[in-house]
Amino acid sequence: MRNFGVEIEFISNLSREDMCREIKRETGITITVAGYYDKENSWRLKSDSSIYADNTYRWGMELVTPILSTERDLETLCKIVDVCDKHGKVNRSCGVHVHTDITQCGPKPMRKLMKYLAKYENAINKVLPKSRRGNENSYCRNSWYPDADLWAEFESFDRRKTTDELMRKFGRGKWNFQNYVQHGTFENRCHGATLSSTKIRNWVKLNQAIVNSCFDTFLTRIKTGDTTSTYTLKDMLAELVRKGYIDNPMKSYYLNRAEDLR
């Protein structure tokens, strides 16, 4: 697996200190209470002023992982999330952000990843709740208009010859490349709030598949006249299965999720 990190926002009926103690008791894993700007490479529970709580679940917090790199790390994350789920819940102010390593990828592979996101942004929206699609949420806006000309978009990427020129095309919407310079990561900000370890596990794996597909295979293919609405979720998942980056059970999981959210 590529190195990855995850940020999970939620609210709880326990304080951050009590939640850390509960996680330690149930999993044996030490979690540190940290401030918002803390950058330690460790398991942390941080404050976040963008999260709003309620009268019962009074504490908003964000679980931040250290740099993870293996299936075992992912399972550790899932164990911690299961404890958080017992004592917490999510609302519309919460979200899940996944960082995937693209260290030293350079302009060519970065361009391939951006083209892939243009091709399949509408497809990925199908597995997101309504509050995370399109421009419904200011923290995860679409990067392309519906039915934008893909050929023209791809040409605009090709005109940008450096990493800096490519990064300037994106703000902090669904796809955040601003961490690349400092941390060498691509941040996917679009998943809906959840404390389901199954959803988080599958989302991390899908992000791994997308990045690996872009970096390890041929160019993203389109035809003249294609738009950002041409390619479907089924197209994207079938391509990832064909290239060996996900299996058929994961394909079925996301097709079923899209049906549930329709």
CSV table of N, CA and C in Angstrom, one decimal, residues 76-199:
chain,number,residue,atom,x,y,z
A,76,THR,N,-5.9,-1.5,12.5
A,76,THR,CA,-5.8,-0.8,13.7
A,76,THR,C,-6.7,0.4,13.7
A,77,LEU,N,-6.7,1.2,12.6
A,77,LEU,CA,-7.6,2.3,12.5
A,77,LEU,C,-9.0,1.9,12.7
A,78,CYS,N,-9.4,0.8,12.1
A,78,CYS,CA,-10.8,0.3,12.2
A,78,CYS,C,-11.2,0.0,13.6
A,79,LYS,N,-10.2,-0.6,14.4
A,79,LYS,CA,-10.5,-0.9,15.8
A,79,LYS,C,-10.8,0.4,16.6
A,80,ILE,N,-10.0,1.4,16.3
A,80,ILE,CA,-10.2,2.6,17.0
A,80,ILE,C,-11.5,3.3,16.6
A,81,VAL,N,-11.8,3.2,15.4
A,81,VAL,CA,-13.1,3.8,14.9
A,81,VAL,C,-14.3,3.1,15.5
A,82,ASP,N,-14.2,1.8,15.7
A,82,ASP,CA,-15.3,1.1,16.3
A,82,ASP,C,-15.5,1.6,17.8
A,83,VAL,N,-14.5,1.9,18.5
A,83,VAL,CA,-14.6,2.5,19.8
A,83,VAL,C,-15.3,3.8,19.8
A,84,CYS,N,-14.8,4.7,18.8
A,84,CYS,CA,-15.4,6.0,18.7
A,84,CYS,C,-16.9,5.9,18.3
A,85,ASP,N,-17.2,4.9,17.6
A,85,ASP,CA,-18.6,4.7,17.2
A,85,ASP,C,-19.5,4.4,18.4
A,86,LYS,N,-19.0,3.7,19.4
A,86,LYS,CA,-19.7,3.4,20.6
A,86,LYS,C,-20.1,4.6,21.4
A,87,HIS,N,-19.3,5.6,21.3
A,87,HIS,CA,-19.4,6.8,22.2
A,87,HIS,C,-19.6,8.1,21.4
A,88,GLY,N,-19.9,8.0,20.1
A,88,GLY,CA,-20.0,9.2,19.3
A,88,GLY,C,-21.0,9.0,18.1
A,89,LYS,N,-21.2,10.1,17.4
A,89,LYS,CA,-22.0,10.1,16.2
A,89,LYS,C,-21.5,11.2,15.3
A,90,VAL,N,-22.1,11.3,14.1
A,90,VAL,CA,-21.7,12.3,13.2
A,90,VAL,C,-22.9,13.2,12.8
A,91,ASN,N,-22.6,14.4,12.3
A,91,ASN,CA,-23.6,15.2,11.7
A,91,ASN,C,-23.1,15.9,10.5
A,92,ARG,N,-23.8,16.9,9.9
A,92,ARG,CA,-23.4,17.5,8.6
A,92,ARG,C,-22.1,18.3,8.7
A,93,SER,N,-21.8,18.7,10.0
A,93,SER,CA,-20.5,19.5,10.1
A,93,SER,C,-19.3,18.6,10.1
A,94,CYS,N,-19.4,17.3,10.1
A,94,CYS,CA,-18.3,16.4,10.1
A,94,CYS,C,-18.0,15.8,8.7
A,95,GLY,N,-16.8,15.2,8.6
A,95,GLY,CA,-16.4,14.7,7.4
A,95,GLY,C,-15.2,13.7,7.6
A,96,VAL,N,-14.9,13.0,6.5
A,96,VAL,CA,-13.7,12.1,6.5
A,96,VAL,C,-12.8,12.5,5.4
A,97,HIS,N,-11.5,12.7,5.7
A,97,HIS,CA,-10.5,13.1,4.7
A,97,HIS,C,-9.4,12.1,4.7
A,98,VAL,N,-9.1,11.6,3.5
A,98,VAL,CA,-8.1,10.6,3.3
A,98,VAL,C,-6.9,11.2,2.5
A,99,HIS,N,-5.7,11.1,3.1
A,99,HIS,CA,-4.5,11.6,2.4
A,99,HIS,C,-3.7,10.3,1.8
A,100,THR,N,-3.4,10.4,0.6
A,100,THR,CA,-2.6,9.3,-0.1
A,100,THR,C,-1.3,9.8,-0.6
A,101,ASP,N,-0.3,9.1,-0.3
A,101,ASP,CA,1.1,9.5,-0.7
A,101,ASP,C,1.3,9.6,-2.2
A,102,ILE,N,1.7,10.8,-2.7
A,102,ILE,CA,2.1,11.0,-4.1
A,102,ILE,C,3.5,11.6,-4.1
A,103,THR,N,4.3,11.3,-3.1
A,103,THR,CA,5.6,12.0,-3.0
A,103,THR,C,6.4,11.9,-4.2
A,104,GLN,N,7.0,13.1,-4.6
A,104,GLN,CA,7.9,13.2,-5.8
A,104,GLN,C,7.3,12.7,-7.0
A,105,CYS,N,5.9,12.9,-7.2
A,105,CYS,CA,5.3,12.3,-8.4
A,105,CYS,C,5.6,13.1,-9.6
A,106,GLY,N,5.9,14.4,-9.5
A,106,GLY,CA,6.3,15.3,-10.6
A,106,GLY,C,5.0,15.6,-11.4
A,107,PRO,N,5.2,16.5,-12.4
A,107,PRO,CA,4.0,17.0,-13.1
A,107,PRO,C,3.3,16.0,-14.0
A,108,LYS,N,4.0,15.0,-14.6
A,108,LYS,CA,3.3,14.1,-15.5
A,108,LYS,C,2.3,13.2,-14.7
A,109,PRO,N,2.7,12.5,-13.7
A,109,PRO,CA,1.7,11.7,-12.9
A,109,PRO,C,0.7,12.5,-12.2
A,110,MET,N,1.0,13.7,-11.7
A,110,MET,CA,0.0,14.5,-11.1
A,110,MET,C,-1.0,14.9,-12.2
A,111,ARG,N,-0.6,15.2,-13.4
A,111,ARG,CA,-1.5,15.6,-14.4
A,111,ARG,C,-2.5,14.4,-14.7
A,112,LYS,N,-1.9,13.2,-14.7
A,112,LYS,CA,-2.7,12.0,-14.9
A,112,LYS,C,-3.8,11.8,-13.9
A,113,LEU,N,-3.4,12.1,-12.6
A,113,LEU,CA,-4.4,12.0,-11.5
A,113,LEU,C,-5.5,13.0,-11.7
A,114,MET,N,-5.1,14.3,-12.0
A,114,MET,CA,-6.1,15.3,-12.2
A,114,MET,C,-7.0,15.0,-13.3
A,115,LYS,N,-6.5,14.5,-14.4
A,115,LYS,CA,-7.4,14.1,-15.5
A,115,LYS,C,-8.4,13.0,-15.1
A,116,TYR,N,-7.9,12.1,-14.3
A,116,TYR,CA,-8.8,11.0,-13.9
A,116,TYR,C,-9.9,11.6,-13.0
A,117,LEU,N,-9.6,12.5,-12.2
A,117,LEU,CA,-10.6,13.1,-11.3
A,117,LEU,C,-11.6,13.9,-12.1
A,118,ALA,N,-11.2,14.5,-13.2
A,118,ALA,CA,-12.1,15.2,-14.1
A,118,ALA,C,-13.0,14.2,-14.8
A,119,LYS,N,-12.4,13.1,-15.3
A,119,LYS,CA,-13.2,12.1,-16.0
A,119,LYS,C,-14.3,11.5,-15.1
A,120,TYR,N,-14.0,11.3,-13.8
A,120,TYR,CA,-14.8,10.5,-13.0
A,120,TYR,C,-15.4,11.3,-11.8
A,121,GLU,N,-15.3,12.6,-11.7
A,121,GLU,CA,-15.9,13.3,-10.6
A,121,GLU,C,-17.4,13.0,-10.4
A,122,ASN,N,-18.1,13.1,-11.5
A,122,ASN,CA,-19.6,12.8,-11.4
A,122,ASN,C,-19.8,11.4,-11.0
A,123,ALA,N,-19.0,10.5,-11.4
A,123,ALA,CA,-19.2,9.1,-11.0
A,123,ALA,C,-18.9,8.9,-9.5
A,124,ILE,N,-17.9,9.5,-9.0
A,124,ILE,CA,-17.6,9.4,-7.6
A,124,ILE,C,-18.7,10.1,-6.7
A,125,ASN,N,-19.3,11.1,-7.3
A,125,ASN,CA,-20.4,11.8,-6.6
A,125,ASN,C,-21.6,10.8,-6.3
A,126,LYS,N,-21.7,9.7,-7.1
A,126,LYS,CA,-22.8,8.8,-6.9
A,126,LYS,C,-22.7,8.0,-5.6
A,127,VAL,N,-21.5,7.9,-5.1
A,127,VAL,CA,-21.3,7.1,-3.8
A,127,VAL,C,-21.2,8.0,-2.6
A,128,LEU,N,-21.5,9.3,-2.8
A,128,LEU,CA,-21.5,10.3,-1.7
A,128,LEU,C,-22.9,10.7,-1.4
A,129,PRO,N,-23.2,11.0,-0.1
A,129,PRO,CA,-24.5,11.5,0.3
A,129,PRO,C,-24.7,12.9,-0.4
A,130,LYS,N,-26.0,13.3,-0.5
A,130,LYS,CA,-26.3,14.5,-1.3
A,130,LYS,C,-25.6,15.7,-0.7
A,131,SER,N,-25.3,15.7,0.6
A,131,SER,CA,-24.7,16.9,1.2
A,131,SER,C,-23.2,17.0,0.8
A,132,ARG,N,-22.6,16.0,0.1
A,132,ARG,CA,-21.2,16.1,-0.3
A,132,ARG,C,-21.1,16.1,-1.8
A,133,ARG,N,-22.2,16.2,-2.5
A,133,ARG,CA,-22.1,16.2,-4.0
A,133,ARG,C,-22.1,17.7,-4.5
A,134,GLY,N,-21.7,17.8,-5.8
A,134,GLY,CA,-21.8,19.1,-6.4
A,134,GLY,C,-21.2,20.2,-5.6
A,135,ASN,N,-22.0,21.2,-5.4
A,135,ASN,CA,-21.5,22.4,-4.6
A,135,ASN,C,-22.4,22.5,-3.3
A,136,GLU,N,-22.9,21.4,-2.8
A,136,GLU,CA,-23.8,21.5,-1.7
A,136,GLU,C,-23.0,21.8,-0.4
A,137,ASN,N,-21.7,21.5,-0.4
A,137,ASN,CA,-20.9,21.7,0.8
A,137,ASN,C,-19.7,22.6,0.4
A,138,SER,N,-19.4,23.7,1.1
A,138,SER,CA,-18.3,24.6,0.8
A,138,SER,C,-17.0,24.0,1.0
A,139,TYR,N,-16.9,22.9,1.8
A,139,TYR,CA,-15.6,22.2,2.1
A,139,TYR,C,-15.3,21.2,1.1
A,140,CYS,N,-16.2,20.8,0.2
A,140,CYS,CA,-15.9,19.8,-0.8
A,140,CYS,C,-16.6,20.0,-2.1
A,141,ARG,N,-16.4,21.2,-2.6
A,141,ARG,CA,-17.1,21.6,-3.9
A,141,ARG,C,-16.5,20.8,-5.1
A,142,ASN,N,-17.4,20.6,-6.1
A,142,ASN,CA,-16.9,20.1,-7.3
A,142,ASN,C,-15.8,21.0,-8.0
A,143,SER,N,-14.9,20.4,-8.7
A,143,SER,CA,-13.9,21.1,-9.4
A,143,SER,C,-14.3,21.4,-10.9
A,144,TRP,N,-15.4,20.8,-11.4
A,144,TRP,CA,-15.8,21.0,-12.7
A,144,TRP,C,-17.3,21.2,-12.8
A,145,TYR,N,-17.7,22.0,-13.8
A,145,TYR,CA,-19.2,22.2,-14.0
A,145,TYR,C,-19.8,20.9,-14.6
A,146,PRO,N,-21.0,20.7,-14.4
A,146,PRO,CA,-21.7,19.5,-15.0
A,146,PRO,C,-21.6,19.7,-16.6
A,147,ASP,N,-21.3,18.6,-17.2
A,147,ASP,CA,-21.2,18.5,-18.7
A,147,ASP,C,-20.1,19.4,-19.2
A,148,ALA,N,-19.0,19.7,-18.5
A,148,ALA,CA,-17.8,20.4,-19.0
A,148,ALA,C,-17.2,19.6,-20.1
A,149,ASP,N,-16.6,20.2,-21.1
A,149,ASP,CA,-16.0,19.5,-22.2
A,149,ASP,C,-14.6,18.9,-21.7
A,150,LEU,N,-14.6,17.6,-21.6
A,150,LEU,CA,-13.4,16.9,-21.1
A,150,LEU,C,-12.2,17.1,-22.0
A,151,TRP,N,-12.4,17.1,-23.3
A,151,TRP,CA,-11.3,17.3,-24.2
A,151,TRP,C,-10.6,18.7,-23.9
A,152,ALA,N,-11.4,19.7,-23.7
A,152,ALA,CA,-10.9,21.0,-23.4
A,152,ALA,C,-10.2,21.1,-22.1
A,153,GLU,N,-10.8,20.4,-21.1
A,153,GLU,CA,-10.2,20.3,-19.8
A,153,GLU,C,-8.8,19.6,-19.8
A,154,PHE,N,-8.7,18.5,-20.6
A,154,PHE,CA,-7.5,17.8,-20.7
A,154,PHE,C,-6.4,18.6,-21.4
A,155,GLU,N,-6.8,19.4,-22.4
A,155,GLU,CA,-5.9,20.3,-23.1
A,155,GLU,C,-5.4,21.4,-22.1
A,156,SER,N,-6.3,21.8,-21.2
A,156,SER,CA,-5.8,22.9,-20.2
A,156,SER,C,-4.8,22.3,-19.3
A,157,PHE,N,-4.9,21.0,-18.9
A,157,PHE,CA,-3.9,20.3,-18.1
A,157,PHE,C,-2.6,20.2,-18.8
A,158,ASP,N,-2.7,19.9,-20.1
A,158,ASP,CA,-1.5,19.7,-20.9
A,158,ASP,C,-0.7,21.0,-21.1
A,159,ARG,N,-1.4,22.1,-21.0
A,159,ARG,CA,-0.6,23.4,-21.1
A,159,ARG,C,0.1,23.7,-19.9
A,160,ARG,N,-0.2,23.1,-18.8
A,160,ARG,CA,0.5,23.4,-17.5
A,160,ARG,C,1.6,22.4,-17.3
A,161,LYS,N,2.8,22.9,-17.5
A,161,LYS,CA,4.0,22.1,-17.6
A,161,LYS,C,4.7,21.8,-16.3
A,162,THR,N,4.4,22.5,-15.2
A,162,THR,CA,5.1,22.3,-13.9
A,162,THR,C,4.0,21.9,-12.8
A,163,THR,N,4.6,21.3,-11.8
A,163,THR,CA,3.7,21.0,-10.6
A,163,THR,C,3.0,22.2,-10.1
A,164,ASP,N,3.7,23.3,-9.9
A,164,ASP,CA,3.1,24.5,-9.4
A,164,ASP,C,1.9,25.0,-10.3
A,165,GLU,N,2.1,25.0,-11.6
A,165,GLU,CA,1.1,25.4,-12.5
A,165,GLU,C,-0.2,24.5,-12.4
A,166,LEU,N,0.1,23.2,-12.2
A,166,LEU,CA,-1.1,22.3,-12.0
A,166,LEU,C,-1.8,22.5,-10.7
A,167,MET,N,-1.0,22.7,-9.6
A,167,MET,CA,-1.6,22.9,-8.3
A,167,MET,C,-2.5,24.1,-8.2
A,168,ARG,N,-2.1,25.2,-9.0
A,168,ARG,CA,-2.9,26.4,-9.0
A,168,ARG,C,-4.3,26.2,-9.6
A,169,LYS,N,-4.6,25.1,-10.2
A,169,LYS,CA,-5.9,24.9,-10.8
A,169,LYS,C,-6.9,24.5,-9.7
A,170,PHE,N,-6.4,24.0,-8.6
A,170,PHE,CA,-7.3,23.5,-7.5
A,170,PHE,C,-7.2,24.3,-6.3
A,171,GLY,N,-8.4,24.5,-5.6
A,171,GLY,CA,-8.4,25.1,-4.3
A,171,GLY,C,-8.6,24.0,-3.3
A,172,ARG,N,-9.4,24.2,-2.3
A,172,ARG,CA,-9.6,23.2,-1.3
A,172,ARG,C,-11.1,22.7,-1.4
A,173,GLY,N,-11.3,22.1,-2.6
A,173,GLY,CA,-12.6,21.5,-2.8
A,173,GLY,C,-12.6,20.0,-2.4
A,174,LYS,N,-13.2,19.2,-3.3
A,174,LYS,CA,-13.2,17.8,-3.1
A,174,LYS,C,-11.7,17.3,-3.1
A,175,TRP,N,-10.9,17.8,-4.0
A,175,TRP,CA,-9.6,17.3,-4.3
A,175,TRP,C,-8.6,18.4,-3.9
A,176,ASN,N,-7.8,18.1,-2.9
A,176,ASN,CA,-6.9,19.1,-2.3
A,176,ASN,C,-5.4,18.7,-2.6
A,177,PHE,N,-4.7,19.4,-3.5
A,177,PHE,CA,-3.3,19.1,-3.7
A,177,PHE,C,-2.4,20.1,-3.0
A,178,GLN,N,-3.0,20.9,-2.1
A,178,GLN,CA,-2.1,22.0,-1.5
A,178,GLN,C,-1.2,21.4,-0.5
A,179,ASN,N,-1.4,20.1,0.0
A,179,ASN,CA,-0.5,19.5,1.0
A,179,ASN,C,0.7,18.8,0.3
A,180,TYR,N,0.7,18.8,-1.1
A,180,TYR,CA,1.7,18.1,-1.8
A,180,TYR,C,3.1,18.7,-1.5
A,181,VAL,N,3.3,20.0,-1.5
A,181,VAL,CA,4.6,20.6,-1.3
A,181,VAL,C,5.2,20.2,0.1
A,182,GLN,N,4.4,20.3,1.1
A,182,GLN,CA,4.9,20.1,2.5
A,182,GLN,C,4.9,18.6,2.8
A,183,HIS,N,3.8,17.9,2.4
A,183,HIS,CA,3.7,16.5,2.9
A,183,HIS,C,3.8,15.5,1.8
A,184,GLY,N,3.7,15.9,0.6
A,184,GLY,CA,3.8,14.9,-0.5
A,184,GLY,C,2.5,14.1,-0.7
A,185,THR,N,1.4,14.6,-0.3
A,185,THR,CA,0.1,13.9,-0.3
A,185,THR,C,-1.0,14.5,-1.2
A,186,PHE,N,-1.9,13.7,-1.6
A,186,PHE,CA,-3.1,14.2,-2.2
A,186,PHE,C,-4.3,13.9,-1.2
A,187,GLU,N,-5.1,14.9,-1.0
A,187,GLU,CA,-6.2,14.8,0.0
A,187,GLU,C,-7.5,14.7,-0.7
A,188,ASN,N,-8.2,13.6,-0.4
A,188,ASN,CA,-9.6,13.5,-0.9
A,188,ASN,C,-10.5,13.8,0.3
A,189,ARG,N,-11.3,14.9,0.1
A,189,ARG,CA,-12.1,15.5,1.2
A,189,ARG,C,-13.6,15.2,1.1
A,190,CYS,N,-14.0,14.3,0.1
A,190,CYS,CA,-15.4,14.3,-0.2
A,190,CYS,C,-16.3,13.3,0.5
A,191,HIS,N,-15.7,12.3,1.2
A,191,HIS,CA,-16.5,11.3,1.8
A,191,HIS,C,-17.4,11.9,2.9
A,192,GLY,N,-18.6,11.4,3.0
A,192,GLY,CA,-19.5,11.9,4.0
A,192,GLY,C,-19.1,11.5,5.4
A,193,ALA,N,-19.6,12.2,6.4
A,193,ALA,CA,-19.2,11.9,7.8
A,193,ALA,C,-19.6,10.4,8.1
A,194,THR,N,-18.8,9.7,8.8
A,194,THR,CA,-19.1,8.3,9.2
A,194,THR,C,-18.2,7.9,10.3
A,195,LEU,N,-18.7,7.0,11.2
A,195,LEU,CA,-17.9,6.2,12.1
A,195,LEU,C,-18.1,4.7,11.8
A,196,SER,N,-18.4,4.4,10.6
A,196,SER,CA,-18.4,3.0,10.1
A,196,SER,C,-17.0,2.6,9.7
A,197,SER,N,-16.5,1.6,10.4
A,197,SER,CA,-15.1,1.1,10.0
A,197,SER,C,-15.2,0.5,8.6
A,198,THR,N,-16.3,-0.1,8.2
A,198,THR,CA,-16.4,-0.7,6.9
A,198,THR,C,-16.3,0.3,5.8
A,199,LYS,N,-17.0,1.4,6.0
A,199,LYS,CA,-17.0,2.5,5.0
A,199,LYS,C,-15.6,3.1,4.9
